[in-house]
XYZ file of C-alpha atoms in Angstrom:
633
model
C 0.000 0.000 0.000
C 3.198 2.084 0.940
C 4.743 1.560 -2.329
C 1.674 2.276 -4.043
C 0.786 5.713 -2.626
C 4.304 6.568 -3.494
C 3.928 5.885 -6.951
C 0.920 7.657 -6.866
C 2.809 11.148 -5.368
C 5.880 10.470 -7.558
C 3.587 10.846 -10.786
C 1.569 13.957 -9.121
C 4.931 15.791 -8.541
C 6.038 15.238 -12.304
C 2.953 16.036 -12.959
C 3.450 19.411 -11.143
C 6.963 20.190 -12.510
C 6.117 19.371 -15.888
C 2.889 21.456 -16.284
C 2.183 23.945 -18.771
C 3.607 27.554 -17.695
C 1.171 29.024 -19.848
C -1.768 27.132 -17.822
C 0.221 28.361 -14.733
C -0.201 31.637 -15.609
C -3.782 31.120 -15.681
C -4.314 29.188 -12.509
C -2.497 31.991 -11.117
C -4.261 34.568 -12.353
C -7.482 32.529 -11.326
C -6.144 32.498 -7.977
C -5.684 36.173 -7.981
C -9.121 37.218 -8.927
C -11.110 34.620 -6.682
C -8.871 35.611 -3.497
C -6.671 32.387 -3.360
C -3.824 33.544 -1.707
C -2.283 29.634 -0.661
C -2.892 28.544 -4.322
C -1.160 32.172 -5.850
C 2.049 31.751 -3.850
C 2.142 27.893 -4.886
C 1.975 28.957 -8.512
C 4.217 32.115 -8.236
C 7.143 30.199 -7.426
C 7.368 28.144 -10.490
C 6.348 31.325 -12.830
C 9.327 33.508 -11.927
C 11.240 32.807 -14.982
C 8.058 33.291 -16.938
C 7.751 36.164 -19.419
C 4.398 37.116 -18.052
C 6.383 36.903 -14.053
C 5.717 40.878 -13.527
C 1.742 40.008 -13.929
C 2.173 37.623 -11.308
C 4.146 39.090 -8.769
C 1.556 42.220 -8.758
C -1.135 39.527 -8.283
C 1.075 38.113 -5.145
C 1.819 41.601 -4.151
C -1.620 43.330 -4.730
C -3.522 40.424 -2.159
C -1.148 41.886 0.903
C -0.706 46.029 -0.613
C -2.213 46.876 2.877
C 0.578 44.936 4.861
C 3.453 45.293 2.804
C 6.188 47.370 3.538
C 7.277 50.967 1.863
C 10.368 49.750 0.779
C 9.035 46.200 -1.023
C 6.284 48.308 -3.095
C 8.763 50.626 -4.204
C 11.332 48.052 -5.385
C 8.221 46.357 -7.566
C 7.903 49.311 -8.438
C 11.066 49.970 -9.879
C 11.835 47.092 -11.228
C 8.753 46.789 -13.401
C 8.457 50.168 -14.903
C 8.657 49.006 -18.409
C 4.902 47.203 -17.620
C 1.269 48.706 -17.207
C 1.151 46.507 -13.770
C 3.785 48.885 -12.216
C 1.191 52.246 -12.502
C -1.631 49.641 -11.523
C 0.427 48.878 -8.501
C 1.195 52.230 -7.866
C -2.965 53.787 -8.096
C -3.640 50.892 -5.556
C -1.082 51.862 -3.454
C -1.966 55.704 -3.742
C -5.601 54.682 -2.937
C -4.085 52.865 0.837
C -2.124 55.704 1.232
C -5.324 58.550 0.928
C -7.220 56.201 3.097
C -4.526 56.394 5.556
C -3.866 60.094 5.365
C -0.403 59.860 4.804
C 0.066 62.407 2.675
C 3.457 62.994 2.567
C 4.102 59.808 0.449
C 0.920 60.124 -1.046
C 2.489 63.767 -2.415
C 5.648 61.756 -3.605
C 3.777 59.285 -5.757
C 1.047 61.092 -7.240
C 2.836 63.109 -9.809
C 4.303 59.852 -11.041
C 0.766 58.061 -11.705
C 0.334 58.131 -15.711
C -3.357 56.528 -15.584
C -5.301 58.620 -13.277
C -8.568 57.844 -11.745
C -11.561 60.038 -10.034
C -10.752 57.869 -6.472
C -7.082 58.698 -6.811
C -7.802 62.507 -8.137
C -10.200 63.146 -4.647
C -7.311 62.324 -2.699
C -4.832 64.322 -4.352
C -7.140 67.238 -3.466
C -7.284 65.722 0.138
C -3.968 65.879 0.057
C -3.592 69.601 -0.879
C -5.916 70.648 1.253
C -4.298 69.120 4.392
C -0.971 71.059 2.257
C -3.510 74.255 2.703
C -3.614 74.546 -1.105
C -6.537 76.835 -1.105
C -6.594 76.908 -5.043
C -7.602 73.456 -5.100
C -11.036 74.344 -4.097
C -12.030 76.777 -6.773
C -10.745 73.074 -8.534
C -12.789 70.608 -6.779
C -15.649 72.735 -7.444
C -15.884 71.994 -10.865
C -15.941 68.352 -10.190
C -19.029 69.320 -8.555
C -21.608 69.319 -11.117
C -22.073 65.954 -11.967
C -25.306 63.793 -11.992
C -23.158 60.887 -11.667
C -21.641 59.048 -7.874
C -18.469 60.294 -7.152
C -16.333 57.611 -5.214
C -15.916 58.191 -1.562
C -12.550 60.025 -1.153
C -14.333 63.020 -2.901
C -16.898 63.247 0.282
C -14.151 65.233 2.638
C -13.729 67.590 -0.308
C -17.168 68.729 -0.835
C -17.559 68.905 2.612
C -15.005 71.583 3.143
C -16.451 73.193 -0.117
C -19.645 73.167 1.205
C -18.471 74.546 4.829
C -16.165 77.108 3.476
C -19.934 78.602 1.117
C -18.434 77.535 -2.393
C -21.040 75.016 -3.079
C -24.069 77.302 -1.855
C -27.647 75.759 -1.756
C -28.466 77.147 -5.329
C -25.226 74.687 -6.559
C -27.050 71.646 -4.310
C -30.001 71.997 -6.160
C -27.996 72.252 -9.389
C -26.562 69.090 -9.191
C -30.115 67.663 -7.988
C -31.631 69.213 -11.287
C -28.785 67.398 -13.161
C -28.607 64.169 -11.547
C -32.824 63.932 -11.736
C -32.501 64.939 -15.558
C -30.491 61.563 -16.298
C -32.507 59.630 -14.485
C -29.914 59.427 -11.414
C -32.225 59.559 -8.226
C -30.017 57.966 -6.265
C -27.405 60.506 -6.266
C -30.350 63.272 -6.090
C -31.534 61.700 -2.685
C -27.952 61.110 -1.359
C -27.157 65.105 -2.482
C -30.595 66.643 -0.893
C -28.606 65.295 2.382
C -26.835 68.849 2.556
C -30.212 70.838 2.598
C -31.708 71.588 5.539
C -35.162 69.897 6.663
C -38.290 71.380 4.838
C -36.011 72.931 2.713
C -34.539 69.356 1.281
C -35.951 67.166 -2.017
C -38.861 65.061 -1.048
C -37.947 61.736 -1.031
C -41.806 60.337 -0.933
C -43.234 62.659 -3.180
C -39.787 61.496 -5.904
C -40.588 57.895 -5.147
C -44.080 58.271 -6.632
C -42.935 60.286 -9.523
C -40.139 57.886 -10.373
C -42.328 54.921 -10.105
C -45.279 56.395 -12.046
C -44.503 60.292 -13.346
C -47.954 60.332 -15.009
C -49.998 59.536 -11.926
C -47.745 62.141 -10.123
C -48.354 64.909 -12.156
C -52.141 64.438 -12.221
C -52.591 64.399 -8.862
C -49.486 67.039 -8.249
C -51.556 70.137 -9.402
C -50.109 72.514 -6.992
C -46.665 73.434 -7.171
C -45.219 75.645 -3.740
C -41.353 74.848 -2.567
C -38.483 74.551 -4.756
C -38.830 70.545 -4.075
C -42.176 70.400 -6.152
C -40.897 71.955 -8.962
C -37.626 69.819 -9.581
C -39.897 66.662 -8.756
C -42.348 67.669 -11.253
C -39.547 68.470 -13.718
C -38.454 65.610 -13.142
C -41.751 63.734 -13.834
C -42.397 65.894 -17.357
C -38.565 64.815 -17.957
C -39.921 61.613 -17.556
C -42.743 61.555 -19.906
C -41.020 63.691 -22.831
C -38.512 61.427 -22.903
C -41.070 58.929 -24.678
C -44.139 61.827 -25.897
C -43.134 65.009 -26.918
C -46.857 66.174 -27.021
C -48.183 64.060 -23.841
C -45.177 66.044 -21.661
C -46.035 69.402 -23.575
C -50.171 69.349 -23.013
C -48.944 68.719 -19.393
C -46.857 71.455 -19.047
C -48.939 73.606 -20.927
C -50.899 73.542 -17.300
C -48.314 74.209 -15.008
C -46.155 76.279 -16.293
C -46.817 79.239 -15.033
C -46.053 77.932 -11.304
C -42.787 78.033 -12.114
C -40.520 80.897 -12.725
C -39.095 82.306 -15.912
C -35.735 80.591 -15.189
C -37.355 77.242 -15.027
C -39.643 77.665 -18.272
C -37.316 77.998 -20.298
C -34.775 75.263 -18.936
C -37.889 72.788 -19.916
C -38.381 74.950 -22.894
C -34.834 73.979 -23.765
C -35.379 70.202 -22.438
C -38.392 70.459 -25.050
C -37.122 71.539 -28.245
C -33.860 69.282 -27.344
C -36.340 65.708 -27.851
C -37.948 67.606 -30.684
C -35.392 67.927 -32.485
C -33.986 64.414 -31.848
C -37.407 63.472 -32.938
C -37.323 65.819 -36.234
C -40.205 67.789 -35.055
C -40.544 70.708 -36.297
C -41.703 72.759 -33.443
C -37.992 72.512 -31.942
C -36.698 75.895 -33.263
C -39.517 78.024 -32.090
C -38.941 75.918 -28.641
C -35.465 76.889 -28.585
C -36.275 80.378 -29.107
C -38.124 80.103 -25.669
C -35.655 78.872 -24.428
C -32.647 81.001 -24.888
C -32.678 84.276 -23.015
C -30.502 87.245 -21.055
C -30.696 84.541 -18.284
C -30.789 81.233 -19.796
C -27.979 80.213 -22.273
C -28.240 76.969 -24.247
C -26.495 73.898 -23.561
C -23.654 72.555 -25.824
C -25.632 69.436 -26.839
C -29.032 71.807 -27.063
C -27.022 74.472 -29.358
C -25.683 71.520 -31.702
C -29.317 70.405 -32.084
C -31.005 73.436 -32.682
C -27.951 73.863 -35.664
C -29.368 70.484 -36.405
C -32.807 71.524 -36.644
C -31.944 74.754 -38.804
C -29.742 72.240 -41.079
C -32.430 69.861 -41.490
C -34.752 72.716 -42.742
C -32.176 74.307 -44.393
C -32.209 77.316 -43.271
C -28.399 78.109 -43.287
C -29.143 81.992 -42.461
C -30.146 80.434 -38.835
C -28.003 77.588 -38.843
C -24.983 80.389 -39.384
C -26.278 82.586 -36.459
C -26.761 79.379 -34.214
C -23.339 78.657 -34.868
C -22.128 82.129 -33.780
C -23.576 82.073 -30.355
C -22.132 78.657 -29.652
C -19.017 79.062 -27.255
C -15.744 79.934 -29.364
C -13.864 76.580 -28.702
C -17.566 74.225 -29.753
C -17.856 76.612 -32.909
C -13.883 75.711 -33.688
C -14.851 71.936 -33.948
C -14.447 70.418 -37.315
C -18.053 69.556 -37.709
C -19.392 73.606 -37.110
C -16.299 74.775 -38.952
C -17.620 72.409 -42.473
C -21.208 73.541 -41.614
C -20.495 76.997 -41.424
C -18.182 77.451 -44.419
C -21.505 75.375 -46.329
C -23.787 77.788 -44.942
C -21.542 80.880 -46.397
C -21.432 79.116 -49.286
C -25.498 78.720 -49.805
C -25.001 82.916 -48.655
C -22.862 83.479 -52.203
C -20.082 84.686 -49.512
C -17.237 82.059 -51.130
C -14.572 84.520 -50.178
C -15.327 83.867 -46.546
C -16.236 79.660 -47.439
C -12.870 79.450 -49.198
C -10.603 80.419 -46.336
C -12.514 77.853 -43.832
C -12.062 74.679 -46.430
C -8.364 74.674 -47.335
C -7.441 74.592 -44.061
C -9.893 72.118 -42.801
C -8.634 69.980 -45.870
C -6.088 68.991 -44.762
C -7.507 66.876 -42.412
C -7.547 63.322 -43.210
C -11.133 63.181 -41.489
C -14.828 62.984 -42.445
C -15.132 66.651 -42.184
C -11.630 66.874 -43.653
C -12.920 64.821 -47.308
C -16.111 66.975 -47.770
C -14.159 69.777 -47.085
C -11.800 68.559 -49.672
C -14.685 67.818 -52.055
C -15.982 70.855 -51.762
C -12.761 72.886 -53.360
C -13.222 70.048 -56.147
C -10.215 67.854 -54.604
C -10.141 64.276 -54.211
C -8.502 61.906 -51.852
C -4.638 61.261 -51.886
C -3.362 58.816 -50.049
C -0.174 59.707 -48.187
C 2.571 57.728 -50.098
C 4.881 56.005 -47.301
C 7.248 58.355 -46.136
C 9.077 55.406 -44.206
C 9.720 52.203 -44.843
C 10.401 50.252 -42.018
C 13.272 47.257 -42.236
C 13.403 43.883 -40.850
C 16.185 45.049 -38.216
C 13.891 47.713 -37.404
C 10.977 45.344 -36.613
C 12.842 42.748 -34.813
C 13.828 45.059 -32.482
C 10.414 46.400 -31.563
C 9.679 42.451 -31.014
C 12.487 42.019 -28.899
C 10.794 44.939 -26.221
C 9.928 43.407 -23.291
C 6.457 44.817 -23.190
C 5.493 44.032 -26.245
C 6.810 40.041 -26.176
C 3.943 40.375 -22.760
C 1.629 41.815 -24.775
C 1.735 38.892 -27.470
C 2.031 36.304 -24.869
C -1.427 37.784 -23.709
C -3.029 37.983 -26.934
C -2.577 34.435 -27.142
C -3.956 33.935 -23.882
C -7.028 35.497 -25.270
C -6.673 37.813 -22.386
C -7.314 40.609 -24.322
C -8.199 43.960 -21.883
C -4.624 42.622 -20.379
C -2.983 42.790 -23.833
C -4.392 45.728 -25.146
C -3.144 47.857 -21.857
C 0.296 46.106 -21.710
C 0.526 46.634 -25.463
C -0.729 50.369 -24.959
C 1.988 51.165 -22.110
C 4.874 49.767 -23.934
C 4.067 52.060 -27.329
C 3.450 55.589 -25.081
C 6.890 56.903 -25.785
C 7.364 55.418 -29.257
C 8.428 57.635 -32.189
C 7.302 57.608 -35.587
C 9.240 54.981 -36.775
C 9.114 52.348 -33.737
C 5.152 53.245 -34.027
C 5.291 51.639 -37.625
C 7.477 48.684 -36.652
C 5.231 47.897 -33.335
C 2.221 48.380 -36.296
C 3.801 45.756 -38.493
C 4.261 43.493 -35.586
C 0.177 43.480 -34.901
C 0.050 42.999 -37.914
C 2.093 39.988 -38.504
C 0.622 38.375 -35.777
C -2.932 38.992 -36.982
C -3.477 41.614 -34.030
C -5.266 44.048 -36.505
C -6.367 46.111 -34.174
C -3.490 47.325 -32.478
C -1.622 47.029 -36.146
C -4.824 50.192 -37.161
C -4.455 52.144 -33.682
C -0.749 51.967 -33.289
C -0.422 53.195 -36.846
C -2.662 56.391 -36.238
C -0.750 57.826 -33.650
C 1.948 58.194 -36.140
C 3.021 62.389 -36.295
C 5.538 62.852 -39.606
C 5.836 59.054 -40.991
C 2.281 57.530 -42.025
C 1.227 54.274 -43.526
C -1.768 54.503 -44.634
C -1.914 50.487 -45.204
C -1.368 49.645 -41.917
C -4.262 52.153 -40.805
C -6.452 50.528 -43.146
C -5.219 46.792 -43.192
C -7.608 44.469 -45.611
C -7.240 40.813 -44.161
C -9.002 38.086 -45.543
C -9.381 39.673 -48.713
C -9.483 36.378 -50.782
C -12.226 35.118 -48.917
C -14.126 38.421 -48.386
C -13.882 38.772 -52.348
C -15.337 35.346 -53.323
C -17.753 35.857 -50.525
C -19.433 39.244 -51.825
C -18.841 38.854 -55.332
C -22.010 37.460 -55.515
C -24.091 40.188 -53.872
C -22.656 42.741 -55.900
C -21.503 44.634 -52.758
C -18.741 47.243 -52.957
C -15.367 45.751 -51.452
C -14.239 48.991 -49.931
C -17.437 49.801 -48.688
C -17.208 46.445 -47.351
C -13.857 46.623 -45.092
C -15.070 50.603 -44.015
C -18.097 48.807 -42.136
C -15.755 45.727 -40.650
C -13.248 48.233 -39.412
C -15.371 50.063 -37.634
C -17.398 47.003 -36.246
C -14.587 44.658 -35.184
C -11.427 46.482 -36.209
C -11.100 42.764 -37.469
C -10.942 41.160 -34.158
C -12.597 37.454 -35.135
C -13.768 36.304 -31.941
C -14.725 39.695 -30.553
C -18.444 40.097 -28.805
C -20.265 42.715 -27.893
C -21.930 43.919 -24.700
C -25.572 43.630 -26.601
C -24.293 39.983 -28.277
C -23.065 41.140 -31.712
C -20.480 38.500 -32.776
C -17.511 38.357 -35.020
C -15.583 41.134 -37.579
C -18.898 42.061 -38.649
C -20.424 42.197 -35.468
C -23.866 40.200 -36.383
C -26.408 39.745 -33.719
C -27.457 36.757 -32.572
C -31.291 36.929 -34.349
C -30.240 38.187 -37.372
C -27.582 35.623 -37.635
C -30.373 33.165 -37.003
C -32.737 34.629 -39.481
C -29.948 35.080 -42.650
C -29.018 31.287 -41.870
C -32.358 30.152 -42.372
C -32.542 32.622 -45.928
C -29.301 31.058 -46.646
C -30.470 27.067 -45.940
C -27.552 27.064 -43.593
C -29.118 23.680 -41.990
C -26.257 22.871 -39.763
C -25.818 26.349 -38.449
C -25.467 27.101 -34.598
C -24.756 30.280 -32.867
C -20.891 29.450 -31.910
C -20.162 29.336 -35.805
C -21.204 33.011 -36.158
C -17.405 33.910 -34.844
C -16.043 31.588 -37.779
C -14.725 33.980 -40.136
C -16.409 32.722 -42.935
C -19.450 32.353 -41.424
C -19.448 35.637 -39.954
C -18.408 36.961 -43.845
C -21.463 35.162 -44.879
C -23.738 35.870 -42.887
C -22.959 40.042 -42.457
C -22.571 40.070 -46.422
C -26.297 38.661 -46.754
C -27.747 41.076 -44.313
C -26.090 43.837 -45.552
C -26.876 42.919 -49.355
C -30.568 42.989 -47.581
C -30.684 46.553 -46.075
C -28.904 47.856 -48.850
C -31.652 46.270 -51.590
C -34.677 47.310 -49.473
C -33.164 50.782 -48.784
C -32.972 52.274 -52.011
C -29.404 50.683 -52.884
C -28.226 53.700 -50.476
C -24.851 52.351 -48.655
C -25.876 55.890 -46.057
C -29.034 54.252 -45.237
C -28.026 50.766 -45.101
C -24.896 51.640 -42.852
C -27.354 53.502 -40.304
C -29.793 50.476 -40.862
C -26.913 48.088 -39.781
C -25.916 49.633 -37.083
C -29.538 50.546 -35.839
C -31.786 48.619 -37.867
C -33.629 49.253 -40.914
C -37.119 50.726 -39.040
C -34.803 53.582 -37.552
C -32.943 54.235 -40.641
C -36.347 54.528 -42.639
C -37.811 56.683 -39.624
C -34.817 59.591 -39.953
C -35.898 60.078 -43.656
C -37.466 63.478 -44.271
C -40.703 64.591 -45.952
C -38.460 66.065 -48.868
C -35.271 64.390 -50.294
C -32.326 65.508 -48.093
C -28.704 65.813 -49.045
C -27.021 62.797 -47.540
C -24.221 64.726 -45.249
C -27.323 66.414 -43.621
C -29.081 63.230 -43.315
C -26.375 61.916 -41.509
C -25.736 64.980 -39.375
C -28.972 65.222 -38.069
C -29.340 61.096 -36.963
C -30.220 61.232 -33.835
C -28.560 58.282 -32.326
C -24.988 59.703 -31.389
C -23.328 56.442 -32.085
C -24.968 55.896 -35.467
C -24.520 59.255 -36.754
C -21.100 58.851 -35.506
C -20.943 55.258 -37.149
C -21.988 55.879 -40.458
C -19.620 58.701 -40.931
C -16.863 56.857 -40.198
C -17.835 53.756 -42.302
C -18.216 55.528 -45.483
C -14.988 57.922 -44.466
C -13.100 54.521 -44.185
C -14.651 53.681 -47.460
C -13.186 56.563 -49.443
C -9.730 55.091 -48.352
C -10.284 51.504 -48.773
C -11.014 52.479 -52.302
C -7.452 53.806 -52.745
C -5.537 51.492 -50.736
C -7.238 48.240 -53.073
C -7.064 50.297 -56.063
C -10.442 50.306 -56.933
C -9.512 53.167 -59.509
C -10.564 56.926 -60.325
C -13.920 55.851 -61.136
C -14.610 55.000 -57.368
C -17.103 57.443 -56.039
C -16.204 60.440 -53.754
C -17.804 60.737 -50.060
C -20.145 62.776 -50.797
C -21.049 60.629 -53.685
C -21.484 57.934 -51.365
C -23.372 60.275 -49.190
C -26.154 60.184 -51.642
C -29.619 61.895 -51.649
C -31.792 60.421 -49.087
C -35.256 60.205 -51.293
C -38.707 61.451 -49.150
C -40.513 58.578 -46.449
């Protein structure tokens, strides 16, 4: 039995020696994250001559932060600058040392954190205070107004703003209004804390409106303290958000319970959902809205400029423009829109010194402007070539060989920061020969966003890589779809990650969701398909090449339409359409979804330059070609 049981431990200790570092890693990093501090030394021993060792001795270190000695943190420290896991190290460590008040450390390390945090920021300003830094306050007070939780170590701060008067009760009930406008009532109750008694929000009177806002406001009819009127804001908020002319009949009642101030903040609130909605009562709303007193927001002056654009009328949309603050109205967007409204105005003299200069861009804003002086895309010609020598060094960086060995892992957020930290003080040419790395291992995304940070040396090929061209070619060949067209869309689903997923289930480099996969394999008499193939290249080529061929038939043949219908679906893209036919850049500017309207002018930007990298000729239409006219509803 002896002899037996000693067999048995002699083949579980080869077994341990001869195990898989790479499945070490993981055990160990398992270990880490589920608080399994006997099983994370057991496994750190055997990893220090791993590549990925730095990851694992900030695991080992990180469980006993609190405990560990000055000295031992600062050698880790030290000795692993050249990783992201020494500044991870380092924000924990700053986050003991606020708790702890000592700021005299805490004043040493700060300065040397490269990725700040809100936690970490609150206790610099501790810090400083306890320094009796009294410019910190004017500071802190901007952090202020926010409708969002601010973590803990920010409480002492606003205290001693609040003490010292420069948060006053009209700033309390600012950041009430603001966290109640998003929907944040949480942070409205916890903030109504620092008003006195019957002067404070009240919380019964917000649970009812929160839970029905309807009910509330039909049996609210009378409207005294301040309280009442940012609950019933609230409530109207509530109700606009899904009937523009439900909220408006309501407030049509009430209104004049409220001061002059707070009509036309709702007016404002108003014409803001009308003109997300393309109604067009939204100007005349915003006219309420802006007065001596009241000044528009930033997002409520870029939709009224919307509004005035989607009407056309570039005499308004010009003077909307000019009452925007300076730096907004600098933008690229207002800066296009504005020279196109002087334009319409026969003042070219004026147009022509706004678009040569935003030419130059290599943007969406930048090609129209472009177009617009009768220009066409040029490609930057490589102004570098990187060598072999060149390249093998930049795979020879210790950061980078971690960042591969993650990537292989499939531990991608891990990567992508290691990957990140090791480029931050590249130049132009180790930028291009980290690019060409990605890209030789297939890591397309970091091969595109490495690439773009370039200053003075550019490829252009490695910003727009085209993988899997062979198969993407046989694949939409038969749907007639444009190629370059094509690659603009996966780039800016995927940025050709194959086994990428996201948060609402989209799958694969063209990011197809999990019904419409379902419903194209059925068109397609895909009888063995089953959700997990969806990542499969080819099946994910397939199956986003049919559904786009789809959009694009039903909607006109319009590649603006169908990219808004892909990323939002075809009802919505069919809903933004306008009584008249509308120039395509306008349709486009005035989608209300920000991430579509930011989507689709980035797909068919990325077009423009797919197009010239493949070589699809001069015959290969211009943006605002592709732009299109959007034909009436």
């Amino acid at each position: 039995m002896k002899k037996h049981l000693s067999g048995l431990l002699l083949l579980f200790y080869i077994g341990i020696t001869s195990a898989n570092p790479d499945n070490d890693f993981l055990t160990a990093r398992d270990a880490f994250h589920s608080g399994d501090k006997t099983r994370l030394v057991t496994y750190s021993s055997r990893l220090q001559t791993h590549l990925l060792a730095p990851f694992v001795n900030y695991y080992k270190l990180r469980h006993q932060l609190i405990n560990s000695d000055t000295e031992t943190i600062r050698a880790f420290i030290s000795q692993n600058e050249d990783s992201v896991v020494s500044d991870r190290l380092r924000s924990e460590w700053l986050k003991i040392l606020g708790k702890k008040q000592q700021w005299q450390l805490f004043a040493e390390q700060y300065p040397r954190l490269v990725n700040k945090n809100m936690e970490v920021l609150c206790y610099s300003m501790q810090q400083r205070l306890f320094s009796e830094d009294a410019s910190v306050l004017y500071k802190a007070r901007e952090l202020w107004f926010t409708e969002h939780s601010m973590p803990n170590s920010c409480t002492p701060v606003f205290d001693t703003l609040i003490a010292s008067r420069l948060i006053s009760e009209e700033d309390i009930w600012t950041r009430i209004r603001l966290s109640l406008e998003t929907g944040h009532t949480g942070v409205a109750k916890h903030i109504s804390q620092h008003l006195s008694g019957n002067q404070a929000l009240s919380l019964p009177k917000l649970k009812i409106s929160a839970a029905n806002p309807l009910r509330y406001l039909e049996q609210q009819t009378k409207i005294e303290t301040r309280s009442d009127r940012e609950i019933a804001l609230f409530a109207i908020q509530s109700l606009l958000r899904s009937d523009t002319n439900r909220a408006y009949a309501y407030w049509l009642k009430i209104q004049e319970q409220f001061p002059l101030t707070d009509q036309s903040y709702f007016y404002g609130k108003l014409a803001f959902r009308a003109a997300l909605r393309h109604d067009s009562r939204a100007l005349s709303w915003f006219t309420k809205a802006q007065n001596d007193k009241n000044k528009l927001t930033e997002e409520q002056f870029a939709w009224k400029a919307r509004a005035a654009l989607r009407e056309e009328n570039w005499e308004l949309l010009l003077e909307t423009i000019e009452s925007m603050p300076i730096l907004v109205q600098q933008s690229d967007i207002w800066r296009y829109w504005t020279a196109r409204a002087l334009q319409v105005q026969s003042r070219h003299e004026d147009a022509n010194a706004i678009f040569p200069i935003l030419s130059n861009k290599h943007t969406y804003y930048g090609q129209l402007a472009k177009e617009a002086l009768g220009a066409t895309l040029e490609v930057p010609a490589k102004s570098y070539e990187t060598n072999t020598k060149e390249i093998n060094a930049i795979q020879k960086v210790p950061g980078i060989q971690r960042a591969l060995t993650l990537f292989r892992l499939n531990l991608r957020i891990d990567a992508v920061r290691e990957w990140n930290w090791a480029i931050r003080h590249f130049d132009d040419i180790q930028l291009l020969a980290a690019a060409n790395v990605a890209y030789q291992y297939g890591i397309y995304d970091r091969a595109i966003n490495t690439a773009k940070k370039t200053v003075n040396h550019h490829d252009y090929n490695l910003r727009f890589v085209a993988p899997h061209r062979d198969q993407l070619q046989s694949i939409i060949q038969p749907h007639d779809l444009d190629e370059a067209w094509v690659y603009g869309l996966i780039r800016q689903e995927s940025r050709f990650i194959a086994g990428i997923s996201s948060r609402a289930g989209a799958m694969g480099l063209m990011q197809v969701m999990p019904a419409t996969a379902k419903w194209v394999a059925e068109r397609m008499g895909m009888k063995d398909y089953r959700q997990n193939l969806a990542v499969e290249i080819d099946t994910n080529l397939r199956l986003g090449a049919y559904y786009l061929k789809h959009v694009l038939t039903t909607l006109d043949n319009q590649p603006l339409l169908a990219s808004a219908a892909y990323n939002a679906g075809p009802g919505q893209a069919q809903r933004w359409r306008a009584t008249t036919s509308l120039e395509g850049a306008i349709y486009a500017e005035t989608i209300p979804y920000r991430e579509t309207r930011n989507y689709v002018k980035k797909v068919l930007n990325n077009s423009i330059y797919y197009a010239k990298i493949l070589e699809h000729g001069d015959k290969s239409p211009t943006l605002t070609q592709r732009l299109g006219v959007i034909e009436p509803k």
